[in-house]
Amino acid sequence: PFLQRSRLLEEYLVYLHILALRASEGKPRVFRDAIRNQKLKRLLTIAARLPFWKERIRSELFDTEESSSQLRSLPITTKSDLRNAPLEQRTNQDIAAKYGILNFTSGSTGEPLQFFIDKRLKVRQWALLSRVGGLHRFSQQALIHLWPTPNSNPLFSGHFFSAKTTEELWHRRLEIYKLISQPNSILHSSPSLLRLLLGFSKQDSVVLRPHKVITSSEELTLEMRLFFQEQFQCKVANYYGSRELSVMAGQCKFGRFHENSEDVIFEVVSEQGLPLNTGEVGRLIATGLNSYVAPFIRYYLGDYGFFYEDFCPCGNPLPAFNFEGRTHDVTPILLPDGSHIFPYALTGIFNRKFKKIRQYQINHYEPHAFMVYIIPTEKYSRDDELELLADFKQVTKNSHVSLRYAESISSNGSKVLPYIKSF
C-alpha cells in the first residue's frame, strides 16, 4: 500500500508538471526566458563552489537579467575536460550523498564519462517525456523501456528490458508482448530494437498495439516513423536526449527538434567556439538547467546542428533545431557461429575501462574481422590490453581482432564514431 501511494503521488506530481509545461508553451517567450535566467543563476552559483567549475566561473556574480549573456563568456566544456578532472571535483557532494545516482555515458562518441545524476529529477523527466510524446496523463506502470544497455537514469524507472543481443530480446519477447497488450502502454525504445521486436512478433503471429511509441538514441527517419505508425497503429514520437541531460528536445511531425526551453539552453558555435547565426551549422552545446548534482555547463554533446530561422509550421513556439551528423551504425553484427550482437555489446567492453582508455574506435572492416584503435591513459597497462583482447574475442565468438594505439582518431563525417562498419 505504501508503494502504491508513493506511485500515485509521483504520477500526480508528473501531471502537475505536464500542466505547467503546457501553460509555459502558451506564454510569450519572455516568460520562458525569465525561468531560464532564474535557473541559470542558481546553477552557476552552485557550480562555482565546486573545484572544477570554480576555475571556469571564477567568482563572478550572475545577475538574473544578465545570466544568459554571461554564460556565453564561459569556456566550452568537453567530455575530455570532465574526464581529466576527478569525479569529486565536479560533483556536489552534499547533493550526491542524498540524491545522487552514479551513471556513465553510453560511449556514442568513443569517450565514456562517469558522473552523478539526481534521482529527484525523475518526475520532471517523466513530464518532459510526456511532453514530447503528446501525453496528457502518465502512468509509470504503463511505461515499457526496451533499451540496448542498462541505464540507472531514474527516467527509466518502470518495466526495463536490456537487450544487448538479438538473443536476449528473443528470450524476453513474450513478457514484453504481455506488457504492451495492457491499456495505455507506452513503449520507449530505440528504432533498431523496435524493428527487431516487430520481426519477432510477426514470427509469433502476435499483434502489438501500444498506446504510444516514443523513440530515442538513434535517428528516426520519416520512412521509419511511418512504418512504425503503420505497424503499431499508433502515433510515434521521437526525442533528443543524453545520459547526462536526459530529455532535451522533442521532434515534431515536420522533423524539427523543439528544445525544452525551461530545462536546457542550446547554443550553436564554430570550431573556435564563436556563436553562429541562426541557420548556420556548428557544434551543438548545451547547458542543463537542472544539473545541480553534477553541472553540465556549455557542454559539447558531440553533435553538430543548426537552428531554424522561421517559425515551425507545426505551431510549437519552442525554438527548433536539427542535426548534421549524429548517429552510428546500429545494425546487428553477424558472428561466426551465426548469432548476432549489437555494436553496444562491443563498446561496453571499453566503457568499463573509462579510467584507462581516453578514446577508442572499432573498425569492422570485414564480416568477422575488427581493427581496434585506442588512445590509452597513463593508467593503461599490458594486462589491460590482454584483457580487452580476450573480452573482445569472447563477445565476437573468436572473430579476428587487431589492436593499434593512436595519438588521435579520425572522424567519420562530423563526429568521431566508436563503431564503423566499412565492408
Short mmCIF file of C-alpha atoms in Angstrom, two decimals, residues 18 26 28 48 90 97 128 154 171 178 196 222 245 271 277 284-285 321 334 340 344 353 362 372 384 406:
data_model
loop_
_atom_site.label_atom_id
_atom_site.label_comp_id
_atom_site.label_asym_id
_atom_site.label_seq_id
_atom_site.Cartn_x
_atom_site.Cartn_y
_atom_site.Cartn_z
CA ILE A 18 2.73 18.43 -17.52
CA GLY A 26 1.18 29.27 -24.19
CA PRO A 28 5.33 34.68 -24.56
CA ALA A 48 31.04 27.97 -8.64
CA ARG A 90 32.92 18.22 -10.43
CA ALA A 97 25.17 11.89 -0.79
CA LEU A 128 9.29 16.02 -20.36
CA PRO A 154 15.52 7.48 -12.97
CA HIS A 171 14.12 -14.76 -24.83
CA LYS A 178 2.15 -9.08 -22.45
CA LEU A 196 13.61 -6.49 -34.25
CA LEU A 222 10.33 9.89 -41.84
CA LEU A 245 20.94 15.68 -19.52
CA GLU A 271 35.05 25.15 -34.12
CA ASN A 277 23.97 32.91 -36.72
CA LEU A 284 25.82 21.95 -30.60
CA ILE A 285 26.46 22.72 -26.95
CA PHE A 321 16.84 22.94 -34.47
CA LEU A 334 26.56 -11.41 -37.51
CA HIS A 340 24.05 -11.63 -33.54
CA TYR A 344 26.74 -1.63 -27.93
CA LYS A 353 37.65 0.85 -18.63
CA ILE A 362 36.22 -0.11 -33.67
CA VAL A 372 40.50 -1.51 -32.74
CA ASP A 384 44.56 -4.26 -19.78
CA ALA A 406 46.91 6.07 -31.78
#
